[in-house]
Amino acid sequence: MSAPHSNPLEHPEVRQASTWRYLAGFAATIVLMQAALTVTLRQHLPYTEYTLTIAGLALASLLAQAALFFGLDISRAQIWKSVSLVLTVPLFILSVGLTVWMFHSLMQRTMIMPQNMAQPTMLQ
Amino acid sequence: MATQAAPGAGTRLFHPHFEGHDQISARTLGFWLYMLSDALLFTGLFLAYAVLNNPMGAAGGPIATQIVNPVEGMWQTYAVLGSVAAYSLATVALKKGSMVGVMAGIVISILLALVFLGYEVHDLMGLMAQGHGPDSSGFLSAFFVLIATHGLHMVFGILWMIVMLVQIPTLGFSPNVVARLLNLRMFWQFQATVWVLVYVYVYMIGAF
């Protein structure tokens, strides 16, 4: 956090606003999303390569937004936002990773297959 | 040397007018932490969607490949990013102390956000008209909740902007108003971040 300012317009988070950074953030995200749309519509990649390509473009877009829109860096004004984000990212990864792992083979491990359902019951 | 009383039940941990506190930074950091917890909420919704996006979750109804259109989603992407850029540029006008510039940026941002919401409502109403409402299947419940939760965030952002359009001319650029404008900038940029994830995961990978 930064030192207090008597004039709120002199605050570092107000001074941080930048026309070129916001326009660059807008342009970078649009270009990356347009590229992802083109890859999607062509459908020339196998599914695994396709998802990796799209995930890479999405990650690049998120990084561009973090740097250009949110202005995250290690400056005195922004350091705690950057640190809290870095500490939260593992929570996202754990939530997503562990849930995907749990549900990846849910059907095979919890659902009774139709052929097994022909077992005689206690009433028969 | 001044003596300091031992901390007790009556100790105030934060005094809103204490000169040593940076009121604006304290508020923006607090709001940032709220947004990180909001992002975890979206993580849960994405996971529910991912788990249910299969024929069993669809219960005989459609799955993502049959209901999403990535080309239409790109128009929404233009609208939401344009709205975020317009609001962000409004804060460049704030830096210059231009009340007219800030309010113009907010108005443009609201209009583009309404375009985005128009697409979203049209999509969801169209699905419901075809009998594919949120109560039709587990997949459609997850789809509607994910899309509508983001849409609700956009609605609250628009309401927040309307409040700021009233407060800016009446209160001026006071510390409270400036802190609210900075928090709104983070909130609005966060909507673009969430939308990119929705667009890529639901509208693109879902359509592949």
JSON list of N, CA and C in Angstrom, two decimals, chain B residues 7-8 15 17 20 61 67 77 92 98 101 103 105-106 117 123 133 149 154 159 165 176 185 203 206 208:
[
{"chain": "B", "resi": 7, "resn": "PRO", "atom": "N", "xyz": [-3.44, -2.73, 24.32]},
{"chain": "B", "resi": 7, "resn": "PRO", "atom": "CA", "xyz": [-4.66, -3.03, 23.56]},
{"chain": "B", "resi": 7, "resn": "PRO", "atom": "C", "xyz": [-5.67, -3.79, 24.42]},
{"chain": "B", "resi": 8, "resn": "GLY", "atom": "N", "xyz": [-6.93, -3.45, 24.28]},
{"chain": "B", "resi": 8, "resn": "GLY", "atom": "CA", "xyz": [-8.00, -4.09, 25.03]},
{"chain": "B", "resi": 8, "resn": "GLY", "atom": "C", "xyz": [-9.24, -4.19, 24.20]},
{"chain": "B", "resi": 15, "resn": "HIS", "atom": "N", "xyz": [-8.88, 3.35, 12.19]},
{"chain": "B", "resi": 15, "resn": "HIS", "atom": "CA", "xyz": [-9.62, 4.61, 12.36]},
{"chain": "B", "resi": 15, "resn": "HIS", "atom": "C", "xyz": [-9.77, 5.25, 10.99]},
{"chain": "B", "resi": 17, "resn": "HIS", "atom": "N", "xyz": [-10.32, 8.10, 9.85]},
{"chain": "B", "resi": 17, "resn": "HIS", "atom": "CA", "xyz": [-9.75, 9.43, 9.54]},
{"chain": "B", "resi": 17, "resn": "HIS", "atom": "C", "xyz": [-8.30, 9.56, 9.96]},
{"chain": "B", "resi": 20, "resn": "GLY", "atom": "N", "xyz": [-2.35, 8.37, 8.93]},
{"chain": "B", "resi": 20, "resn": "GLY", "atom": "CA", "xyz": [-1.37, 7.39, 8.47]},
{"chain": "B", "resi": 20, "resn": "GLY", "atom": "C", "xyz": [-1.94, 6.32, 7.54]},
{"chain": "B", "resi": 61, "resn": "GLY", "atom": "N", "xyz": [-31.72, -34.27, -23.44]},
{"chain": "B", "resi": 61, "resn": "GLY", "atom": "CA", "xyz": [-31.77, -32.93, -24.05]},
{"chain": "B", "resi": 61, "resn": "GLY", "atom": "C", "xyz": [-30.46, -32.60, -24.73]},
{"chain": "B", "resi": 67, "resn": "ILE", "atom": "N", "xyz": [-26.11, -26.16, -28.70]},
{"chain": "B", "resi": 67, "resn": "ILE", "atom": "CA", "xyz": [-26.79, -24.89, -28.34]},
{"chain": "B", "resi": 67, "resn": "ILE", "atom": "C", "xyz": [-25.89, -23.65, -28.38]},
{"chain": "B", "resi": 77, "resn": "THR", "atom": "N", "xyz": [-18.15, -10.75, -27.18]},
{"chain": "B", "resi": 77, "resn": "THR", "atom": "CA", "xyz": [-16.79, -10.45, -26.74]},
{"chain": "B", "resi": 77, "resn": "THR", "atom": "C", "xyz": [-16.41, -9.02, -27.12]},
{"chain": "B", "resi": 92, "resn": "VAL", "atom": "N", "xyz": [-8.89, 7.32, -17.23]},
{"chain": "B", "resi": 92, "resn": "VAL", "atom": "CA", "xyz": [-7.81, 8.21, -17.73]},
{"chain": "B", "resi": 92, "resn": "VAL", "atom": "C", "xyz": [-8.30, 9.65, -17.63]},
{"chain": "B", "resi": 98, "resn": "SER", "atom": "N", "xyz": [-11.26, 15.39, -15.40]},
{"chain": "B", "resi": 98, "resn": "SER", "atom": "CA", "xyz": [-12.34, 15.78, -16.31]},
{"chain": "B", "resi": 98, "resn": "SER", "atom": "C", "xyz": [-13.64, 15.04, -15.95]},
{"chain": "B", "resi": 101, "resn": "GLY", "atom": "N", "xyz": [-15.43, 13.89, -19.16]},
{"chain": "B", "resi": 101, "resn": "GLY", "atom": "CA", "xyz": [-14.77, 12.72, -19.75]},
{"chain": "B", "resi": 101, "resn": "GLY", "atom": "C", "xyz": [-15.13, 11.44, -19.01]},
{"chain": "B", "resi": 103, "resn": "MET", "atom": "N", "xyz": [-17.81, 10.86, -17.15]},
{"chain": "B", "resi": 103, "resn": "MET", "atom": "CA", "xyz": [-19.23, 10.52, -17.33]},
{"chain": "B", "resi": 103, "resn": "MET", "atom": "C", "xyz": [-19.50, 10.01, -18.76]},
{"chain": "B", "resi": 105, "resn": "GLY", "atom": "N", "xyz": [-17.37, 8.38, -20.65]},
{"chain": "B", "resi": 105, "resn": "GLY", "atom": "CA", "xyz": [-16.85, 7.01, -20.70]},
{"chain": "B", "resi": 105, "resn": "GLY", "atom": "C", "xyz": [-17.81, 6.03, -20.04]},
{"chain": "B", "resi": 106, "resn": "ILE", "atom": "N", "xyz": [-18.40, 6.44, -18.93]},
{"chain": "B", "resi": 106, "resn": "ILE", "atom": "CA", "xyz": [-19.33, 5.56, -18.22]},
{"chain": "B", "resi": 106, "resn": "ILE", "atom": "C", "xyz": [-20.59, 5.31, -19.06]},
{"chain": "B", "resi": 117, "resn": "LEU", "atom": "N", "xyz": [-25.69, -7.67, -22.85]},
{"chain": "B", "resi": 117, "resn": "LEU", "atom": "CA", "xyz": [-26.80, -8.32, -22.14]},
{"chain": "B", "resi": 117, "resn": "LEU", "atom": "C", "xyz": [-27.95, -8.66, -23.09]},
{"chain": "B", "resi": 123, "resn": "ASP", "atom": "N", "xyz": [-30.25, -15.14, -26.31]},
{"chain": "B", "resi": 123, "resn": "ASP", "atom": "CA", "xyz": [-29.83, -16.55, -26.34]},
{"chain": "B", "resi": 123, "resn": "ASP", "atom": "C", "xyz": [-30.61, -17.39, -25.34]},
{"chain": "B", "resi": 133, "resn": "GLY", "atom": "N", "xyz": [-35.22, -25.12, -21.13]},
{"chain": "B", "resi": 133, "resn": "GLY", "atom": "CA", "xyz": [-35.04, -24.21, -20.00]},
{"chain": "B", "resi": 133, "resn": "GLY", "atom": "C", "xyz": [-34.08, -24.78, -18.97]},
{"chain": "B", "resi": 149, "resn": "THR", "atom": "N", "xyz": [-25.13, -15.96, -14.04]},
{"chain": "B", "resi": 149, "resn": "THR", "atom": "CA", "xyz": [-24.35, -15.38, -12.94]},
{"chain": "B", "resi": 149, "resn": "THR", "atom": "C", "xyz": [-23.43, -14.28, -13.48]},
{"chain": "B", "resi": 154, "resn": "MET", "atom": "N", "xyz": [-22.89, -8.30, -14.59]},
{"chain": "B", "resi": 154, "resn": "MET", "atom": "CA", "xyz": [-22.94, -7.15, -15.53]},
{"chain": "B", "resi": 154, "resn": "MET", "atom": "C", "xyz": [-24.06, -6.19, -15.13]},
{"chain": "B", "resi": 159, "resn": "LEU", "atom": "N", "xyz": [-25.75, -0.95, -12.67]},
{"chain": "B", "resi": 159, "resn": "LEU", "atom": "CA", "xyz": [-26.39, -0.20, -11.58]},
{"chain": "B", "resi": 159, "resn": "LEU", "atom": "C", "xyz": [-25.36, 0.67, -10.85]},
{"chain": "B", "resi": 165, "resn": "LEU", "atom": "N", "xyz": [-22.89, 7.94, -11.90]},
{"chain": "B", "resi": 165, "resn": "LEU", "atom": "CA", "xyz": [-23.29, 9.08, -12.74]},
{"chain": "B", "resi": 165, "resn": "LEU", "atom": "C", "xyz": [-24.05, 10.12, -11.92]},
{"chain": "B", "resi": 176, "resn": "ASN", "atom": "N", "xyz": [-14.03, 9.36, -1.36]},
{"chain": "B", "resi": 176, "resn": "ASN", "atom": "CA", "xyz": [-14.99, 8.25, -1.43]},
{"chain": "B", "resi": 176, "resn": "ASN", "atom": "C", "xyz": [-15.39, 7.95, -2.86]},
{"chain": "B", "resi": 185, "resn": "ARG", "atom": "N", "xyz": [-13.68, 0.08, -11.59]},
{"chain": "B", "resi": 185, "resn": "ARG", "atom": "CA", "xyz": [-12.79, -0.26, -12.72]},
{"chain": "B", "resi": 185, "resn": "ARG", "atom": "C", "xyz": [-12.31, -1.71, -12.58]},
{"chain": "B", "resi": 203, "resn": "TYR", "atom": "N", "xyz": [-18.30, -21.53, -25.23]},
{"chain": "B", "resi": 203, "resn": "TYR", "atom": "CA", "xyz": [-18.69, -21.24, -26.61]},
{"chain": "B", "resi": 203, "resn": "TYR", "atom": "C", "xyz": [-17.73, -21.83, -27.64]},
{"chain": "B", "resi": 206, "resn": "GLY", "atom": "N", "xyz": [-16.84, -25.94, -26.17]},
{"chain": "B", "resi": 206, "resn": "GLY", "atom": "CA", "xyz": [-18.16, -26.58, -26.15]},
{"chain": "B", "resi": 206, "resn": "GLY", "atom": "C", "xyz": [-18.70, -26.84, -27.55]},
{"chain": "B", "resi": 208, "resn": "PHE", "atom": "N", "xyz": [-16.80, -27.41, -30.26]},
{"chain": "B", "resi": 208, "resn": "PHE", "atom": "CA", "xyz": [-15.86, -28.16, -31.10]},
{"chain": "B", "resi": 208, "resn": "PHE", "atom": "C", "xyz": [-16.33, -29.59, -31.30]}
]
